[in-house]
Amino acid sequence: MLDSALTHLRSPVDNQTSLDLEVYEKEGSHIVEGLLTDRVNDVWFPIVRGVPVFLMGELKPDFSAFLDKHKLSQRLGVETKAIKTEEQKEQSKTNKTFSDKWTRFQEYGLSPTHQEFLYDWYCKKFAVDSVEKLRALFASKSRILECGPGSGFNSRFMAENTDGEVYALDVSDAAFTTYGNTNHLSNCYAIQADLFDGPFENNSFDLIVADGVLHHTPDTKKAVFRLYEKLAPGGNFFFYIYRQMGAARKFCDAHIRDAFMHLEPEDCYKACESLTDLGKALADLGAKITLDKPVEVLGIPAGTHDVQRLFYYNFVKCFWNDAFDYETNNMVNFDWYHPHNAWQHTEEEVVGWMEELAVSKFQFNDSNPNGISCFLTK
Ligand SMILES: C[S@@+](CC[C@H](N)C(=O)[O-])C[C@H]1O[C@@H](n2cnc3c(N)ncnc32)[C@H](O)[C@@H]1O
């Protein structure tokens, strides 16, 4: 953590109180071990391995070794006031998936082949027609929050393209992977926190990005509303969430999730290989078919379909893309079937949320059939 982060970090208890900093160990300009204290609400947050950890209640890890090491046990003791919520319990189940995934796939999104694929997709998600325009959008922002950065590849890209600051907040151990991939940048801050308890003042960011994140929280709508509070008037908020799928895909997904989501991550990766092999075999065919009529009962539109995509979008997640190696393709399938929370939504639902929030300016960008890309202005 860089000292400069303190200017904008606030206690997640009230989103207002500034934090006192104690530094125990530094590496270059980064504080790798330290303590942040909210003296008003009497709570403390450690900085470990370079990352300030704002997890609370049920999500807060056991820091007794940290307290012993820095002779803090007597002074700080056990937190008795911490409220443990049902939502935090839910979130901690989902964290198991993502702490594992982002510890294994630390390089995701960093190689040129990954970036070509991912930034082509980002252009569609943000409805711009070139990566240059994406860079220009980020350059025009001075305080960016990315929620759920995973490996941190996009936080890194945004920080490289703005003179402002990027806060990269993730609730799982992905925060440490993000830190590893961004700590060479003086304007990027990796933080471990639940987005429902983000350590920031309200109305404080001019861009918030949550790509493939909010449907993994206990409540997607509440997550949208919570982040909207953090957005400054006039600011933009982009989120990408899963779209409600057709009947056959929903049936298969429910069946497979029942079988896979309780497995240990290692076993689930193994179990996903058969789906990944199916995706590859279908992609290798390079076959297309044309449907003159839509299969309305399954939500399949008329037209020409790549056979692998037809399976993937309508029957079972059997992702395959040549831009990724076998393990990364398999991880994309794991990412769908293992997380405890993985909600799907309709555009009508999202329109309802926008109405409740009184957002007058928002659009859905056409990025792919199984997701909803929403870009709004507060
Ligand atoms: C599917 S990954 C997406 C990562 C990245 N945005 C990408 O597109 O590659 C979802 C990420 O959201 C994070 N996440 C889930 N719930 C969260 C919450 N309540 N607060 C912050 N991050 C959360 C997970 O830990 C995980 O790193």
XYZ file of C-alpha atoms and ligand atoms in Angstrom:
405
model
C 0.000 0.000 0.000
C 1.239 3.463 -0.876
C 0.975 6.251 1.740
C -1.003 8.325 -0.748
C -3.938 5.880 -0.488
C -4.693 7.347 2.938
C -5.993 10.569 1.390
C -9.096 8.795 0.119
C -9.481 5.742 2.344
C -12.195 6.030 4.990
C -13.412 3.664 7.639
C -15.925 1.249 6.092
C -17.922 1.490 9.331
C -19.256 4.985 8.565
C -17.628 5.876 5.183
C -16.316 9.066 6.769
C -13.715 8.603 9.469
C -10.098 9.023 8.362
C -7.701 6.273 9.343
C -4.491 6.428 11.375
C -1.548 4.569 9.894
C 1.226 2.630 11.634
C 3.977 1.270 9.406
C 5.770 -1.952 10.423
C 7.561 -2.925 7.232
C 8.223 -1.216 3.906
C 9.503 -2.415 0.540
C 10.464 0.560 -1.613
C 7.576 2.993 -1.400
C 5.055 0.280 -0.409
C 3.927 -0.467 3.126
C 3.854 -4.264 3.192
C 2.900 -4.634 6.854
C 1.083 -2.053 8.895
C -2.091 -1.109 10.671
C -4.977 1.233 9.910
C -7.084 2.325 12.856
C -10.473 4.011 13.017
C -10.296 5.604 16.484
C -13.877 6.879 16.408
C -15.473 3.469 15.886
C -12.674 1.547 17.568
C -11.868 -0.853 14.721
C -8.586 -1.775 13.065
C -7.572 -3.115 9.690
C -4.205 -4.725 8.998
C -2.010 -4.200 5.959
C -0.605 -7.583 4.977
C 1.570 -8.503 1.991
C 1.128 -4.926 0.719
C -2.677 -4.944 0.815
C -4.942 -3.176 3.349
C -7.543 -5.711 4.443
C -10.941 -4.172 5.241
C -12.828 -7.438 5.699
C -15.259 -7.372 8.602
C -17.467 -9.730 10.593
C -17.726 -13.229 9.155
C -15.266 -12.367 6.371
C -12.429 -11.169 8.611
C -9.607 -13.747 8.622
C -7.892 -14.838 11.811
C -5.181 -12.245 12.346
C -3.861 -13.608 15.654
C -0.419 -14.417 14.148
C -0.216 -10.851 12.788
C -1.220 -9.427 16.191
C 1.355 -11.606 17.990
C 4.107 -10.714 15.527
C 3.587 -6.996 16.084
C 2.835 -7.327 19.813
C -0.659 -5.945 19.299
C -2.700 -8.685 20.973
C -3.091 -6.845 24.267
C -3.714 -3.471 22.719
C -6.243 -4.564 20.099
C -7.529 -7.824 21.543
C -10.429 -9.666 20.076
C -13.076 -7.620 18.292
C -16.299 -8.315 20.075
C -18.437 -5.698 18.378
C -18.062 -7.080 14.861
C -21.443 -7.925 13.371
C -21.538 -11.173 11.430
C -24.211 -11.208 8.751
C -25.845 -13.941 6.679
C -24.660 -12.116 3.538
C -21.060 -12.329 4.706
C -21.498 -16.078 5.257
C -22.805 -16.410 1.695
C -19.987 -14.270 0.342
C -17.348 -16.335 2.114
C -18.567 -19.447 0.241
C -18.142 -17.641 -3.082
C -14.727 -16.379 -1.967
C -13.475 -19.945 -1.865
C -13.869 -20.156 -5.648
C -12.214 -16.858 -6.431
C -9.389 -16.990 -3.897
C -8.402 -20.276 -5.489
C -8.926 -19.144 -9.088
C -6.943 -15.913 -8.862
C -4.095 -17.556 -6.985
C -3.770 -20.080 -9.838
C -4.338 -17.720 -12.767
C -2.205 -14.740 -11.831
C -1.223 -13.956 -15.423
C -4.769 -13.854 -16.809
C -5.302 -10.921 -19.157
C -1.681 -9.825 -19.237
C -0.292 -11.507 -22.381
C -0.799 -9.899 -25.829
C -3.075 -12.765 -26.991
C -5.291 -12.457 -23.920
C -5.373 -8.679 -24.314
C -6.348 -8.802 -27.976
C -9.356 -10.955 -27.124
C -10.291 -9.159 -23.902
C -9.948 -5.574 -25.196
C -11.881 -6.356 -28.333
C -14.624 -7.494 -25.933
C -14.161 -4.445 -23.670
C -14.715 -2.180 -26.675
C -18.072 -3.891 -27.234
C -18.909 -3.704 -23.526
C -18.235 0.049 -23.462
C -19.647 0.598 -26.990
C -16.508 2.186 -28.407
C -15.044 1.158 -31.732
C -11.330 1.123 -30.865
C -8.968 0.485 -27.984
C -7.756 4.077 -28.470
C -11.235 5.325 -27.547
C -11.229 3.081 -24.491
C -7.884 4.600 -23.456
C -9.342 8.089 -24.014
C -12.354 7.264 -21.825
C -10.099 6.145 -18.962
C -7.806 9.158 -19.514
C -10.772 11.466 -18.952
C -11.383 10.037 -15.446
C -9.574 11.048 -12.285
C -10.934 8.644 -9.651
C -11.716 5.139 -10.810
C -12.948 2.208 -8.738
C -12.749 -1.296 -10.152
C -14.711 -3.819 -8.102
C -13.665 -7.449 -8.425
C -10.537 -6.926 -10.555
C -9.500 -10.630 -10.362
C -5.953 -10.689 -11.755
C -6.045 -6.889 -11.978
C -5.300 -6.737 -15.697
C -7.956 -4.112 -16.337
C -7.143 -2.015 -13.247
C -3.583 -1.995 -14.542
C -4.705 -0.938 -18.014
C -6.894 1.842 -16.613
C -4.103 3.098 -14.320
C -1.684 3.108 -17.265
C -4.111 5.282 -19.185
C -5.113 7.901 -16.625
C -3.197 10.524 -14.665
C -5.820 9.973 -11.955
C -6.089 7.165 -9.420
C -7.435 3.634 -9.681
C -8.691 1.743 -6.628
C -8.936 -2.011 -7.225
C -11.153 -3.625 -4.594
C -11.683 -7.362 -4.330
C -13.184 -9.371 -1.480
C -11.219 -12.547 -2.193
C -7.477 -13.223 -2.255
C -7.603 -11.898 -5.820
C -6.674 -8.602 -4.091
C -3.138 -9.981 -3.561
C -2.852 -11.050 -7.212
C -4.019 -7.597 -8.273
C -1.437 -6.038 -5.963
C 1.307 -8.175 -7.536
C 0.260 -7.069 -11.025
C -0.134 -3.363 -10.268
C 2.320 -2.378 -7.538
C 4.791 -0.928 -10.046
C 2.231 1.834 -10.749
C 2.152 4.852 -8.440
C -1.582 5.505 -9.070
C -3.089 2.057 -8.481
C -4.214 0.833 -5.056
C -5.194 -2.791 -4.408
C -7.580 -3.281 -1.487
C -9.235 -6.328 0.020
C -12.822 -5.473 0.969
C -16.400 -6.446 0.342
C -17.946 -3.970 -2.097
C -20.847 -3.618 0.371
C -18.331 -2.238 2.871
C -16.025 -0.286 0.571
C -13.691 2.041 2.529
C -14.659 5.174 0.607
C -16.867 8.213 0.979
C -20.097 8.253 -0.984
C -20.196 10.264 -4.250
C -16.456 9.929 -4.673
C -15.640 8.162 -7.977
C -16.079 9.413 -11.520
C -15.908 5.899 -12.988
C -16.876 2.585 -11.410
C -16.285 -0.692 -13.258
C -17.646 -4.063 -12.113
C -17.121 -6.617 -14.852
C -18.520 -10.066 -14.132
C -18.688 -9.402 -10.386
C -22.061 -8.286 -9.031
C -23.914 -11.525 -9.864
C -21.405 -13.320 -7.597
C -22.499 -11.322 -4.540
C -25.427 -12.432 -2.354
C -27.666 -9.812 -4.042
C -26.914 -8.272 -7.460
C -29.451 -5.473 -7.152
C -28.187 -4.406 -3.719
C -24.644 -4.425 -5.111
C -25.650 -2.084 -7.957
C -27.380 0.242 -5.482
C -24.405 0.207 -3.094
C -21.922 1.090 -5.810
C -24.227 3.780 -7.179
C -23.866 5.526 -3.802
C -20.102 5.655 -4.324
C -20.455 7.306 -7.741
C -20.117 11.099 -8.007
C -22.898 12.979 -9.803
C -22.041 13.011 -13.515
C -19.853 9.919 -13.103
C -20.156 6.694 -15.113
C -20.795 3.203 -13.859
C -20.240 0.153 -16.049
C -21.367 -3.275 -14.933
C -21.586 -6.589 -16.732
C -23.828 -9.274 -15.280
C -25.098 -12.674 -16.416
C -28.191 -12.667 -18.576
C -31.061 -15.071 -17.952
C -30.500 -18.025 -20.285
C -32.939 -20.177 -22.274
C -34.732 -23.166 -20.734
C -32.328 -25.942 -21.803
C -29.236 -24.047 -20.678
C -30.887 -23.188 -17.347
C -31.801 -26.830 -16.801
C -28.274 -28.091 -17.566
C -26.658 -25.306 -15.519
C -28.756 -26.077 -12.451
C -27.985 -29.787 -12.781
C -24.243 -29.258 -13.224
C -23.992 -26.622 -10.486
C -25.713 -29.043 -8.100
C -23.037 -31.597 -8.887
C -19.998 -29.272 -9.048
C -20.345 -26.329 -6.689
C -19.760 -28.337 -3.508
C -16.567 -29.922 -4.826
C -13.164 -28.737 -3.686
C -11.763 -26.386 -6.366
C -9.148 -28.945 -7.497
C -11.844 -31.607 -8.022
C -14.102 -29.144 -9.794
C -11.350 -28.166 -12.255
C -10.940 -31.869 -13.024
C -14.692 -32.345 -13.417
C -14.913 -29.358 -15.796
C -12.390 -30.900 -18.185
C -15.068 -32.987 -19.915
C -16.997 -29.768 -20.697
C -13.852 -28.054 -21.902
C -13.044 -31.055 -24.135
C -16.576 -30.867 -25.539
C -16.130 -27.156 -26.285
C -12.800 -27.769 -28.003
C -14.117 -30.686 -30.074
C -17.077 -28.595 -31.244
C -14.850 -25.588 -31.991
C -12.411 -27.812 -33.946
C -15.304 -28.806 -36.217
C -15.517 -25.184 -37.356
C -19.073 -26.048 -38.387
C -22.021 -23.721 -38.845
C -25.711 -24.433 -39.235
C -28.541 -22.209 -40.374
C -31.945 -22.236 -38.692
C -34.710 -20.770 -40.827
C -37.033 -20.583 -37.857
C -36.170 -19.674 -34.248
C -36.508 -22.460 -31.648
C -38.656 -20.193 -29.561
C -39.305 -22.642 -26.746
C -35.561 -22.731 -26.028
C -34.863 -19.084 -26.804
C -32.687 -19.922 -29.838
C -32.888 -17.281 -32.568
C -33.127 -18.032 -36.292
C -30.027 -17.487 -38.423
C -26.573 -18.956 -38.911
C -24.917 -20.333 -35.786
C -21.434 -21.569 -35.112
C -22.115 -25.054 -33.692
C -19.875 -24.642 -30.634
C -21.491 -21.281 -29.839
C -24.960 -22.777 -30.363
C -24.196 -25.440 -27.737
C -22.482 -22.950 -25.465
C -25.193 -20.325 -25.443
C -28.178 -22.664 -25.402
C -27.330 -25.973 -23.765
C -24.233 -26.083 -21.602
C -21.264 -23.875 -20.772
C -18.528 -25.526 -22.828
C -16.316 -22.500 -23.392
C -13.443 -22.739 -25.817
C -11.370 -19.934 -27.333
C -8.041 -20.427 -29.117
C -6.705 -17.223 -27.502
C -6.408 -19.181 -24.231
C -4.470 -22.313 -23.284
C -6.299 -25.442 -22.103
C -6.134 -24.585 -18.371
C -7.481 -21.074 -18.920
C -10.376 -22.339 -21.064
C -11.134 -24.884 -18.358
C -11.008 -22.135 -15.715
C -13.707 -20.191 -17.608
C -16.016 -23.221 -17.317
C -15.046 -23.698 -13.647
C -15.863 -20.009 -13.064
C -19.446 -20.660 -14.139
C -20.133 -23.878 -12.297
C -18.252 -23.537 -8.982
C -19.168 -20.166 -7.367
C -21.759 -20.401 -4.612
C -23.559 -17.293 -5.940
C -24.032 -16.842 -9.692
C -27.316 -15.037 -10.414
C -28.815 -14.410 -13.851
C -30.922 -11.362 -14.765
C -33.066 -9.860 -17.513
C -32.800 -6.423 -19.106
C -36.325 -5.691 -17.788
C -35.073 -6.259 -14.220
C -32.148 -3.895 -14.774
C -34.478 -1.261 -16.249
C -36.505 -1.572 -13.000
C -33.346 -0.943 -10.948
C -32.533 2.128 -13.050
C -36.049 3.458 -12.490
C -35.769 2.935 -8.729
C -32.458 4.765 -8.711
C -33.930 7.489 -10.956
C -31.110 7.036 -13.475
C -32.233 8.793 -16.622
C -29.145 8.075 -18.739
C -28.227 4.438 -19.250
C -27.705 2.062 -22.140
C -27.283 -1.649 -22.742
C -24.303 -2.353 -24.951
C -24.402 -5.405 -27.163
C -21.349 -7.406 -26.102
C -22.455 -11.069 -26.129
C -25.703 -13.068 -25.798
C -25.156 -14.396 -22.263
C -24.353 -11.122 -20.529
C -25.896 -7.698 -19.930
C -23.509 -4.766 -20.292
C -24.951 -1.666 -18.654
C -23.302 1.767 -18.868
C -24.927 4.571 -16.901
C -24.390 8.174 -15.927
C -25.382 9.459 -12.465
C -15.427 -13.671 -12.318
S -14.270 -12.741 -11.400
C -14.085 -11.364 -12.510
C -12.709 -10.772 -12.466
C -12.433 -9.660 -13.479
N -13.369 -8.557 -13.349
C -12.450 -10.203 -14.882
O -13.356 -9.828 -15.649
O -11.553 -10.999 -15.206
C -15.259 -12.047 -10.100
C -14.444 -11.278 -9.059
O -15.349 -10.557 -8.220
C -14.907 -10.648 -6.879
N -16.058 -10.412 -5.997
C -17.152 -11.189 -5.817
N -17.969 -10.661 -4.881
C -17.379 -9.503 -4.456
C -17.715 -8.521 -3.456
N -18.804 -8.633 -2.719
N -16.880 -7.479 -3.295
C -15.744 -7.361 -4.025
N -15.361 -8.285 -4.961
C -16.169 -9.336 -5.170
C -14.341 -12.064 -6.806
O -13.505 -12.248 -5.704
C -13.644 -12.195 -8.150
O -12.305 -11.777 -8.092
